[in-house]
Amino acid sequence: MKKRNYLLLSAASVLFMASCSKMGPLSADNFTVTPNPLESQGGKVAATVNGTFPEKYMKKKAVVTVTPELRYANGQVAKGQSATFQGEKVMGNDQTISYKVGGRYTMKTSFDYVPEMQKSDMYLTFDARKGKKVYNVPAVKVADGVIATSELYRRTLASENGVIAPDTFQRVNAKKQEANIKFLINQANIRKSELKNNSVQEFIEMLKKINADREGFNVQNVEIQAYASPEGGVKFNDKLAGQRKNESEKYVKKTLKQTKVDAALDAHYTAQDWEGFQKLVAASNLQDKDVILRVLSMYEDPQEREQQIRNMSAGFQELANGILPELRRSRLIINYETIGRSDEQIKEQYKNDASKLSADELLYSATLDETPAKQEEIYKKTVEAYPNDYRAYNNLAALALAKGDKDAAQQYAAKAAQLGSDTPEAQANLGLISLINGNVQDAERAISKGTNSENVKAALGALNIAKGNYAQAESDFGKTASNTAALAQILNKNYAAAAKTLDKVENPNAMTDYLHAIAAARRGNKFAAASYLKEALQKDASLKEYADNDLELKLLK
């Protein structure tokens, strides 16, 4: 019995001495990784490692370098940033770990994401040395796999329309036609010479057009604004401006009768046109312009204003010759609407001869509850009729993206971009193609060329997903109801909003159900998540391989 105890004690002593003479293995319990599982963001897989060296582990003259590794795809290895630690008697600048009490440390690391990393393991490897002696410290597995939900934008974009360049078609457009009649100083009679000026002749011609095309034009009213220039007494100018209004009104009534146009009249006058005076002075090259404008700002009383300006004799003479005659006038304004083709008329004209439709009418017709095939036909007709209008080429690119035809989309978008410097939607579509191909830098260069346009907000949202800016991405999408918009909300942890967005997607597909499953899983509703996942896999069997490695969903199948 004593002999057996002695042998056990001897074995224990040997083990103790051995452990003191070498740096043994470390346990996964010595490390915490955040997040775990790892997660991709902005094309990177970042992690924070909090580690502990146990008591009496770090030799006083030892140096240990810890290197994170992500092992994936049958032997491929990505190495992260290393951190080095030293014993108490090592002369160096690395973090010192006490032999007696051990020590804690924090290190950050990052890996460039590739799709194969979805199924992976993170290890910590150790290069432990004391002088020339090398210790064999086994690698320790510290994290399982990578959640790659952020990378789904490449799949969502591949099944969605690109950015459509909108038409500017409006069936009803408000228009104005204005004529100007000038009067001599202190007079209200309309001179025959004034009725021959271009603006009056154009005024008459417009009334004739309105009469000839009652379906294409709708008159709101004819407005008469008569003025007197601001010099002279207010009472006199009030009477004079009123007389000019009356004379102008008589002329308009007569002209309406002659052109057979029935329109309401809205006649009024301004006794002293100080506002018009200020505008003309500000736009002039008068020598005393700044002084005159200062007088207008300093004095409110009309008589005081006039007197101060008259005191500048040279300046007032310039006003009398160049500014004041322009203010003795009446403005005759036809307020009317142009009435374009109705939806049915546009469709009928398209059937008969599409070339007689304007580019905007053609582009608008593609929005009239047409199928993608019909839209493509219309855009090709538009290209034939208006080959220099980038919008039709661009919209063909957008349709090609929705069909998954990246080559055609690239060709159409490139052609659209060649047709001018101001083609924001075409640049956005080129950027979306780059995102689908995984080239974020090229995407950013292209999309940034159109960021002043509201039409490219959704493309900017997709770019911000790729860059890891999830809150900005959700803001960029606004009320857009698409799979990619919902993905931004999921990544920004707005799961309820994502579910509502997915419910509104116009043409839901397998990816819509897949994202529904992720949103439900993150909200803790495993039953709903499993149901949505089943629907997604039934619609698109190609998702199965991805789902098998999706750490958020693989337990739900």
Coordinates of C-alpha atoms in Angstrom, one line a residue:
M1 CA 0.0 0.0 0.0
K2 CA 2.8 2.4 1.0
K3 CA 4.6 1.5 -2.2
R4 CA 1.5 2.3 -4.3
N5 CA 1.1 5.7 -2.6
Y6 CA 4.7 6.5 -3.2
L7 CA 4.4 5.7 -6.9
L8 CA 1.3 8.0 -7.2
L9 CA 3.1 10.8 -5.4
S10 CA 6.1 10.4 -7.6
A11 CA 3.9 10.5 -10.8
A12 CA 2.2 13.7 -9.5
S13 CA 5.5 15.3 -8.7
V14 CA 6.8 14.5 -12.2
L15 CA 3.7 16.0 -13.8
F16 CA 4.0 19.1 -11.6
M17 CA 7.6 19.6 -12.5
A18 CA 6.8 19.1 -16.1
S19 CA 4.1 21.7 -16.1
C20 CA 6.5 24.1 -14.4
S21 CA 9.2 23.5 -16.9
K22 CA 7.0 24.1 -20.1
M23 CA 4.1 26.3 -21.2
G24 CA 1.3 23.8 -21.7
P25 CA -2.0 24.0 -23.6
L26 CA -4.6 26.7 -23.1
S27 CA -8.3 26.1 -22.9
A28 CA -11.1 27.8 -24.8
D29 CA -12.3 28.8 -21.3
N30 CA -9.4 31.2 -21.3
F31 CA -10.9 33.3 -24.1
T32 CA -14.1 35.2 -24.9
V33 CA -14.8 36.3 -28.5
T34 CA -17.2 39.1 -29.4
P35 CA -19.3 38.5 -31.4
N36 CA -19.6 34.8 -31.4
P37 CA -20.6 33.6 -34.0
L38 CA -18.6 36.1 -36.0
E39 CA -20.5 38.5 -38.3
S40 CA -19.6 40.2 -41.6
Q41 CA -19.9 43.9 -41.9
G42 CA -18.7 46.1 -44.7
G43 CA -16.8 43.2 -46.3
K44 CA -14.9 42.5 -43.1
V45 CA -15.2 40.0 -40.3
A46 CA -14.1 41.8 -37.2
A47 CA -13.7 40.3 -33.7
T48 CA -12.6 41.3 -30.2
V49 CA -10.8 38.7 -28.2
N50 CA -10.6 38.9 -24.4
G51 CA -8.0 36.5 -23.1
T52 CA -6.5 35.3 -19.9
F53 CA -3.1 33.9 -19.1
P54 CA -3.5 31.7 -16.0
E55 CA -1.4 31.9 -12.9
K56 CA 2.2 30.7 -13.2
Y57 CA 1.8 30.2 -17.0
M58 CA 3.8 33.1 -18.5
K59 CA 7.5 32.4 -17.9
K60 CA 9.4 35.4 -16.8
K61 CA 11.7 35.3 -19.8
A62 CA 9.0 34.1 -22.3
V63 CA 7.5 35.9 -25.3
V64 CA 4.1 34.7 -26.7
T65 CA 2.6 35.9 -30.0
V66 CA -1.1 35.2 -30.4
T67 CA -2.5 35.1 -33.9
P68 CA -6.2 34.7 -34.8
E69 CA -6.9 32.4 -37.7
L70 CA -10.1 31.8 -39.6
R71 CA -10.1 28.3 -41.0
Y72 CA -12.6 27.5 -43.8
A73 CA -13.2 25.7 -47.0
N74 CA -11.1 22.5 -46.6
G75 CA -7.9 24.0 -45.3
Q76 CA -7.9 27.6 -46.3
V77 CA -6.7 30.0 -43.6
A78 CA -7.0 33.7 -43.2
K79 CA -4.7 35.3 -40.6
G80 CA -5.8 38.2 -38.5
Q81 CA -3.7 40.8 -36.6
S82 CA -1.3 39.3 -34.1
A83 CA -0.6 40.5 -30.5
T84 CA 2.6 39.8 -28.6
F85 CA 3.0 39.5 -24.8
Q86 CA 6.1 39.1 -22.7
G87 CA 7.2 37.9 -19.3
E88 CA 8.4 40.1 -16.5
K89 CA 12.1 39.8 -17.2
V90 CA 11.8 40.5 -21.0
M91 CA 13.1 43.9 -22.1
G92 CA 10.5 45.0 -24.6
N93 CA 7.5 47.2 -25.3
D94 CA 4.8 44.5 -25.4
Q95 CA 2.2 43.9 -22.7
T96 CA 3.8 42.3 -19.7
I97 CA 2.1 39.3 -18.1
S98 CA 2.9 38.4 -14.4
Y99 CA 4.1 34.9 -13.8
K100 CA 2.6 34.7 -10.3
V101 CA -0.9 36.1 -11.0
G102 CA -1.2 35.8 -14.7
G103 CA -2.9 38.5 -16.7
R104 CA -5.9 39.6 -18.9
Y105 CA -5.6 41.2 -22.3
T106 CA -7.8 42.4 -25.2
M107 CA -7.0 42.2 -28.9
K108 CA -8.9 43.2 -32.0
T109 CA -8.7 41.4 -35.3
S110 CA -10.3 41.5 -38.7
F111 CA -10.5 39.3 -41.8
D112 CA -11.5 40.2 -45.4
Y113 CA -14.7 38.3 -46.0
V114 CA -15.1 35.8 -48.7
P115 CA -18.3 33.7 -49.1
E116 CA -16.7 30.4 -48.1
M117 CA -16.1 31.9 -44.6
Q118 CA -19.8 31.4 -43.9
K119 CA -18.8 27.9 -42.8
S120 CA -15.6 28.4 -40.7
D121 CA -14.0 28.2 -37.3
M122 CA -11.8 30.8 -35.6
Y123 CA -8.7 29.6 -33.8
L124 CA -6.0 31.3 -31.8
T125 CA -2.5 30.1 -32.5
F126 CA 0.5 30.7 -30.2
D127 CA 4.2 31.2 -31.0
A128 CA 5.7 30.8 -27.5
R129 CA 9.5 31.2 -27.0
K130 CA 12.0 31.6 -24.2
G131 CA 15.3 32.7 -25.7
K132 CA 16.0 30.1 -28.4
K133 CA 13.6 27.6 -26.9
V134 CA 10.3 27.1 -28.6
Y135 CA 7.2 25.8 -26.7
N136 CA 4.5 23.8 -28.5
V137 CA 1.3 25.4 -27.5
P138 CA -1.7 23.9 -29.4
A139 CA -4.1 26.2 -31.2
V140 CA -7.4 26.8 -29.5
K141 CA -10.8 27.0 -31.2
V142 CA -12.6 30.1 -29.9
A143 CA -15.6 30.8 -32.3
D144 CA -17.8 29.0 -34.7
G145 CA -18.7 30.3 -38.2
V146 CA -19.7 33.7 -39.7
I147 CA -23.1 35.2 -39.9
A148 CA -23.1 36.7 -43.4
T149 CA -26.6 38.3 -43.5
S150 CA -25.0 41.6 -44.6
E151 CA -23.7 39.9 -47.7
L152 CA -27.2 39.1 -48.9
Y153 CA -27.4 42.4 -50.7
R154 CA -25.7 40.8 -53.7
R155 CA -28.5 38.3 -53.9
T156 CA -31.3 40.8 -53.3
L157 CA -30.0 43.2 -55.9
A158 CA -29.7 40.4 -58.5
S159 CA -33.5 39.9 -58.6
E160 CA -34.6 43.5 -58.4
N161 CA -35.2 46.3 -60.9
G162 CA -32.3 48.7 -61.2
V163 CA -32.9 52.5 -61.0
I164 CA -35.5 53.7 -63.4
A165 CA -35.1 57.1 -65.1
P166 CA -38.5 58.7 -64.7
D167 CA -40.5 60.5 -67.4
T168 CA -41.6 64.1 -66.9
F169 CA -45.0 63.6 -68.6
Q170 CA -47.8 65.7 -67.1
R171 CA -51.2 65.6 -68.8
V172 CA -52.1 69.1 -67.5
N173 CA -49.4 71.8 -67.4
A174 CA -49.9 75.3 -66.2
K175 CA -48.6 78.0 -68.6
K176 CA -48.5 81.7 -69.0
Q177 CA -48.3 84.0 -72.0
E178 CA -47.4 87.7 -71.2
A179 CA -47.6 90.9 -73.2
N180 CA -46.2 94.3 -72.1
I181 CA -47.6 97.7 -73.1
K182 CA -45.7 100.8 -72.3
F183 CA -47.2 104.3 -71.8
L184 CA -45.7 107.7 -72.1
I185 CA -45.2 109.8 -69.0
N186 CA -48.5 111.0 -67.4
Q187 CA -50.5 109.3 -70.2
A188 CA -52.9 106.3 -70.2
N189 CA -53.8 106.0 -73.9
I190 CA -52.5 102.8 -75.7
R191 CA -50.4 103.8 -78.7
K192 CA -50.8 101.8 -81.9
S193 CA -47.0 101.3 -82.0
E194 CA -47.2 99.4 -78.8
L195 CA -49.8 97.0 -80.2
K196 CA -47.3 96.0 -82.8
N197 CA -44.6 94.9 -80.4
N198 CA -43.7 91.2 -80.4
S199 CA -45.1 90.4 -76.9
V200 CA -48.5 91.7 -77.9
Q201 CA -48.5 89.9 -81.2
E202 CA -47.6 86.6 -79.4
F203 CA -50.4 87.3 -76.9
I204 CA -52.9 87.5 -79.8
E205 CA -51.5 84.4 -81.4
M206 CA -51.8 82.4 -78.3
L207 CA -55.5 83.4 -78.0
K208 CA -56.0 82.2 -81.5
K209 CA -54.3 78.8 -80.7
I210 CA -56.6 78.4 -77.7
N211 CA -59.6 79.1 -79.8
A212 CA -58.5 76.6 -82.5
D213 CA -57.8 73.8 -80.0
R214 CA -60.3 73.7 -77.2
E215 CA -59.3 70.2 -76.2
G216 CA -55.6 71.0 -76.0
F217 CA -55.9 74.3 -74.1
N218 CA -57.9 75.4 -71.1
V219 CA -57.9 79.1 -70.1
Q220 CA -58.0 80.0 -66.5
N221 CA -58.2 83.8 -66.8
V222 CA -56.5 86.8 -68.3
E223 CA -54.8 89.0 -65.7
I224 CA -54.2 92.7 -66.2
Q225 CA -51.6 94.5 -64.0
A226 CA -51.2 98.2 -64.6
Y227 CA -48.6 100.4 -63.1
A228 CA -47.4 104.0 -62.6
S229 CA -43.8 104.8 -62.0
P230 CA -43.0 106.0 -58.5
E231 CA -42.1 109.6 -59.2
G232 CA -44.8 112.2 -58.7
G233 CA -47.6 112.4 -56.1
V234 CA -49.4 109.3 -54.8
K235 CA -52.9 110.7 -55.5
F236 CA -52.0 111.6 -59.1
N237 CA -50.3 108.2 -59.7
D238 CA -53.2 106.3 -58.2
K239 CA -55.5 108.0 -60.7
L240 CA -53.1 107.5 -63.6
A241 CA -52.5 103.8 -62.9
G242 CA -56.3 103.2 -62.6
Q243 CA -56.8 104.8 -66.0
R244 CA -54.1 102.6 -67.5
K245 CA -55.8 99.6 -66.0
N246 CA -59.2 100.6 -67.6
E247 CA -57.6 101.2 -71.0
S248 CA -55.8 97.9 -70.9
E249 CA -59.0 96.1 -69.8
K250 CA -60.9 97.6 -72.8
Y251 CA -58.2 96.4 -75.2
V252 CA -58.2 92.8 -73.7
K253 CA -62.0 92.6 -73.9
K254 CA -62.0 93.6 -77.5
T255 CA -59.2 91.1 -78.3
L256 CA -61.0 88.3 -76.6
K257 CA -64.1 89.0 -78.6
Q258 CA -62.1 89.1 -81.8
T259 CA -60.3 85.8 -81.1
K260 CA -63.6 84.2 -79.8
V261 CA -62.0 83.2 -76.5
D262 CA -64.2 83.3 -73.3
A263 CA -62.1 84.1 -70.3
A264 CA -62.5 85.8 -67.0
L265 CA -60.7 89.0 -66.4
D266 CA -58.7 89.9 -63.3
A267 CA -57.7 93.5 -63.5
H268 CA -55.8 95.6 -60.8
Y269 CA -53.2 98.3 -60.6
T270 CA -50.3 99.6 -58.6
A271 CA -50.1 103.3 -58.0
Q272 CA -46.3 103.6 -57.4
D273 CA -44.3 100.6 -58.5
W274 CA -41.4 100.8 -56.0
E275 CA -40.9 97.0 -56.1
G276 CA -40.4 97.1 -59.9
F277 CA -38.2 100.2 -59.4
Q278 CA -35.9 98.4 -56.9
K279 CA -35.5 95.3 -59.1
L280 CA -34.6 97.4 -62.2
V281 CA -32.1 99.5 -60.2
A282 CA -30.5 96.4 -58.7
A283 CA -30.1 94.8 -62.2
S284 CA -28.7 98.1 -63.7
N285 CA -25.2 99.5 -64.1
L286 CA -26.2 102.9 -62.6
Q287 CA -23.3 104.8 -61.1
D288 CA -25.2 105.5 -57.9
K289 CA -27.0 102.2 -57.7
D290 CA -25.8 101.3 -54.2
V291 CA -26.8 104.7 -52.9
I292 CA -30.3 104.5 -54.4
L293 CA -30.8 101.0 -53.0
R294 CA -29.7 102.3 -49.6
V295 CA -32.2 105.1 -49.7
L296 CA -35.0 102.6 -50.5
S297 CA -34.1 100.5 -47.5
M298 CA -33.8 103.5 -45.2
Y299 CA -37.0 105.3 -46.0
E300 CA -40.5 103.9 -46.1
D301 CA -42.4 107.1 -47.0
P302 CA -42.8 107.4 -50.8
Q303 CA -42.4 111.2 -50.8
E304 CA -39.2 111.0 -48.7
R305 CA -37.8 108.3 -51.0
E306 CA -38.5 110.4 -54.1
Q307 CA -37.0 113.6 -52.6
Q308 CA -33.8 111.8 -51.4
I309 CA -33.3 110.3 -54.9
R310 CA -34.1 113.7 -56.6
N311 CA -31.3 115.3 -54.5
M312 CA -28.9 113.2 -56.5
S313 CA -29.3 115.2 -59.7
A314 CA -27.0 113.2 -61.9
G315 CA -28.4 109.9 -60.5
F316 CA -32.0 111.0 -61.0
Q317 CA -31.4 111.9 -64.6
E318 CA -30.1 108.4 -65.3
L319 CA -33.2 107.0 -63.6
A320 CA -35.5 109.3 -65.6
N321 CA -33.9 108.2 -68.9
G322 CA -33.3 104.4 -68.3
I323 CA -35.4 103.1 -65.4
L324 CA -38.7 105.0 -65.0
P325 CA -40.0 104.6 -68.6
E326 CA -39.9 100.8 -68.1
L327 CA -42.2 101.1 -65.1
R328 CA -45.0 103.0 -67.0
R329 CA -46.7 99.9 -68.3
S330 CA -49.5 97.3 -68.3
R331 CA -48.8 93.5 -68.1
L332 CA -51.4 91.3 -69.9
I333 CA -51.1 87.7 -68.8
I334 CA -53.0 84.7 -70.1
N335 CA -53.1 82.0 -67.4
Y336 CA -53.9 78.7 -69.2
E337 CA -53.3 75.0 -69.2
T338 CA -52.1 72.7 -71.9
I339 CA -54.1 69.4 -71.9
G340 CA -52.0 66.4 -73.1
R341 CA -53.2 63.0 -74.3
S342 CA -55.1 60.8 -71.9
D343 CA -53.8 57.3 -71.0
E344 CA -56.1 55.7 -73.5
Q345 CA -55.1 58.2 -76.2
I346 CA -51.4 57.4 -75.6
K347 CA -52.1 53.7 -75.8
E348 CA -54.0 54.1 -79.0
Q349 CA -51.4 56.3 -80.6
Y350 CA -48.7 53.8 -79.6
K351 CA -50.6 51.1 -81.5
N352 CA -51.1 53.3 -84.6
D353 CA -47.7 55.1 -84.8
A354 CA -45.5 55.2 -81.7
S355 CA -43.1 57.6 -83.4
K356 CA -45.7 60.4 -83.0
L357 CA -45.5 60.2 -79.3
S358 CA -43.0 62.4 -77.4
A359 CA -40.2 60.7 -75.5
D360 CA -41.9 61.5 -72.2
E361 CA -45.2 60.1 -73.5
L362 CA -43.5 56.8 -74.5
L363 CA -41.7 56.5 -71.2
Y364 CA -44.9 57.3 -69.3
S365 CA -46.8 54.6 -71.3
A366 CA -44.4 52.0 -69.9
T367 CA -45.7 52.8 -66.4
L368 CA -49.4 52.1 -67.3
D369 CA -49.7 48.6 -65.7
E370 CA -47.6 47.0 -68.3
T371 CA -45.7 43.7 -68.0
P372 CA -41.9 43.7 -68.0
A373 CA -42.0 42.3 -71.5
K374 CA -44.2 45.1 -72.7
Q375 CA -42.1 47.7 -70.9
E376 CA -39.0 46.3 -72.7
E377 CA -40.8 46.7 -76.0
I378 CA -41.8 50.3 -75.3
Y379 CA -38.3 51.2 -74.2
K380 CA -36.8 49.7 -77.4
K381 CA -39.4 51.7 -79.4
T382 CA -38.2 54.8 -77.5
V383 CA -34.6 54.1 -78.3
E384 CA -35.5 53.9 -82.0
A385 CA -37.5 57.2 -82.0
Y386 CA -35.2 59.1 -79.6
P387 CA -31.7 57.6 -79.8
N388 CA -30.1 60.5 -77.9
D389 CA -32.4 60.2 -74.8
Y390 CA -30.4 58.2 -72.2
R391 CA -33.5 57.3 -70.2
A392 CA -34.7 54.6 -72.5
Y393 CA -31.3 52.9 -72.5
N394 CA -31.1 53.2 -68.8
N395 CA -34.5 51.7 -68.2
L396 CA -33.6 48.7 -70.4
A397 CA -30.6 48.3 -68.1
A398 CA -32.9 48.3 -65.1
L399 CA -35.1 45.6 -66.6
A400 CA -32.1 43.5 -67.5
L401 CA -30.9 43.7 -63.9
A402 CA -34.3 42.3 -62.7
K403 CA -33.9 39.4 -65.2
G404 CA -30.4 38.7 -63.8
D405 CA -28.8 39.5 -67.2
K406 CA -25.8 41.5 -66.0
D407 CA -24.1 41.6 -69.4
A408 CA -27.1 43.3 -71.1
A409 CA -27.6 45.6 -68.1
Q410 CA -23.9 46.6 -68.3
Q411 CA -24.2 47.4 -72.1
Y412 CA -27.4 49.4 -71.8
A413 CA -26.2 51.3 -68.7
A414 CA -22.9 52.1 -70.3
K415 CA -24.6 53.4 -73.5
A416 CA -26.9 55.6 -71.4
A417 CA -24.0 57.0 -69.5
Q418 CA -22.2 57.9 -72.8
L419 CA -25.1 60.1 -73.8
G420 CA -24.3 63.0 -71.4
S421 CA -22.7 64.0 -68.2
D422 CA -26.0 64.3 -66.3
T423 CA -27.1 60.6 -66.3
P424 CA -27.5 59.8 -62.6
E425 CA -29.7 56.8 -63.0
A426 CA -27.3 55.2 -65.5
Q427 CA -24.4 55.8 -63.1
A428 CA -26.4 54.2 -60.3
N429 CA -27.1 51.2 -62.4
L430 CA -23.4 50.8 -63.2
G431 CA -22.8 51.0 -59.5
L432 CA -25.4 48.3 -58.7
I433 CA -23.8 46.0 -61.2
S434 CA -20.4 46.5 -59.5
L435 CA -22.1 45.8 -56.1
I436 CA -23.5 42.5 -57.5
N437 CA -20.0 41.6 -58.7
G438 CA -18.6 42.4 -55.3
N439 CA -16.6 45.5 -56.4
V440 CA -17.6 48.1 -53.7
Q441 CA -15.0 50.7 -54.7
D442 CA -16.1 50.8 -58.4
A443 CA -19.7 51.0 -57.1
E444 CA -19.0 53.9 -54.9
R445 CA -17.3 55.8 -57.7
A446 CA -20.2 55.3 -60.1
I447 CA -23.1 55.9 -57.6
S448 CA -21.4 59.1 -56.2
K449 CA -21.8 60.7 -59.6
G450 CA -25.5 60.8 -59.2
T451 CA -26.0 61.5 -55.5
N452 CA -27.7 64.8 -56.2
S453 CA -30.6 63.0 -57.7
E454 CA -33.4 61.7 -55.5
N455 CA -33.9 58.8 -58.0
V456 CA -30.6 57.1 -56.9
K457 CA -31.4 57.0 -53.1
A458 CA -32.1 53.3 -53.2
A459 CA -28.8 52.6 -55.0
L460 CA -27.0 54.7 -52.3
G461 CA -28.8 52.6 -49.7
A462 CA -27.4 49.4 -51.2
L463 CA -24.0 50.9 -51.3
N464 CA -24.2 51.8 -47.6
I465 CA -25.2 48.2 -46.8
A466 CA -22.0 47.0 -48.6
K467 CA -20.0 49.6 -46.6
G468 CA -21.6 48.5 -43.3
N469 CA -23.4 51.8 -42.7
Y470 CA -26.8 50.2 -41.8
A471 CA -28.6 53.2 -40.2
Q472 CA -27.7 55.4 -43.2
A473 CA -28.8 52.6 -45.6
E474 CA -32.2 52.4 -43.9
S475 CA -32.6 56.2 -44.1
D476 CA -31.6 56.2 -47.8
F477 CA -34.3 53.7 -48.7
G478 CA -37.0 55.7 -47.1
K479 CA -40.4 54.2 -47.9
T480 CA -39.0 52.0 -50.7
A481 CA -40.6 48.5 -50.4
S482 CA -37.9 46.1 -51.7
N483 CA -36.0 43.1 -50.4
T484 CA -32.8 45.2 -50.2
A485 CA -34.6 47.9 -48.2
A486 CA -35.8 45.3 -45.8
L487 CA -32.3 43.9 -45.5
A488 CA -31.1 47.3 -44.5
Q489 CA -33.8 47.4 -41.7
I490 CA -32.8 43.9 -40.5
L491 CA -29.1 44.8 -40.3
N492 CA -30.1 48.0 -38.5
K493 CA -32.1 45.7 -36.0
N494 CA -35.4 47.2 -37.0
Y495 CA -37.0 43.8 -37.5
A496 CA -40.7 44.8 -37.2
A497 CA -40.2 47.5 -39.9
A498 CA -38.5 44.9 -42.1
A499 CA -41.4 42.5 -41.8
K500 CA -43.8 45.3 -42.9
T501 CA -41.6 46.3 -45.8
L502 CA -41.4 42.7 -47.0
D503 CA -45.2 42.5 -46.8
K504 CA -45.3 45.4 -49.3
V505 CA -42.8 44.1 -51.9
E506 CA -44.6 44.3 -55.2
N507 CA -43.3 41.0 -56.7
P508 CA -42.3 38.8 -53.7
N509 CA -39.9 35.9 -54.4
A510 CA -37.9 33.3 -52.5
M511 CA -35.5 35.9 -51.2
T512 CA -38.5 37.8 -49.7
D513 CA -39.5 34.7 -47.7
Y514 CA -35.8 34.1 -46.8
L515 CA -35.5 37.6 -45.3
H516 CA -38.9 37.1 -43.6
A517 CA -37.3 34.1 -41.9
I518 CA -34.3 36.0 -40.7
A519 CA -36.4 38.8 -39.3
A520 CA -38.7 36.3 -37.5
A521 CA -35.7 34.4 -36.2
R522 CA -34.1 37.6 -34.8
R523 CA -37.4 38.4 -33.1
G524 CA -37.4 35.0 -31.5
N525 CA -40.3 33.6 -33.4
K526 CA -38.9 30.3 -34.5
F527 CA -42.2 28.8 -35.8
A528 CA -42.7 31.7 -38.2
A529 CA -39.0 31.7 -39.2
A530 CA -39.2 28.0 -40.0
S531 CA -42.4 28.4 -42.0
Y532 CA -40.9 31.3 -44.1
L533 CA -37.7 29.3 -44.7
K534 CA -39.6 26.3 -45.9
E535 CA -41.5 28.6 -48.4
A536 CA -38.2 30.1 -49.6
L537 CA -36.5 26.8 -50.2
Q538 CA -39.6 25.5 -52.1
K539 CA -39.5 28.5 -54.4
D540 CA -35.7 28.5 -55.0
A541 CA -33.8 25.3 -54.4
S542 CA -30.5 27.1 -55.0
L543 CA -30.9 28.8 -51.6
K544 CA -30.6 25.5 -49.8
E545 CA -26.8 25.4 -49.9
Y546 CA -26.7 29.0 -48.6
A547 CA -29.2 28.2 -45.9
D548 CA -27.4 25.1 -44.8
N549 CA -24.5 27.3 -43.8
D550 CA -26.6 30.2 -42.4
L551 CA -26.0 30.2 -38.7
E552 CA -29.2 32.2 -38.1
L553 CA -31.4 29.7 -39.8
K554 CA -29.8 26.2 -40.0
L555 CA -31.4 25.2 -36.7
L556 CA -34.9 26.0 -38.0
K557 CA -35.0 23.6 -41.0

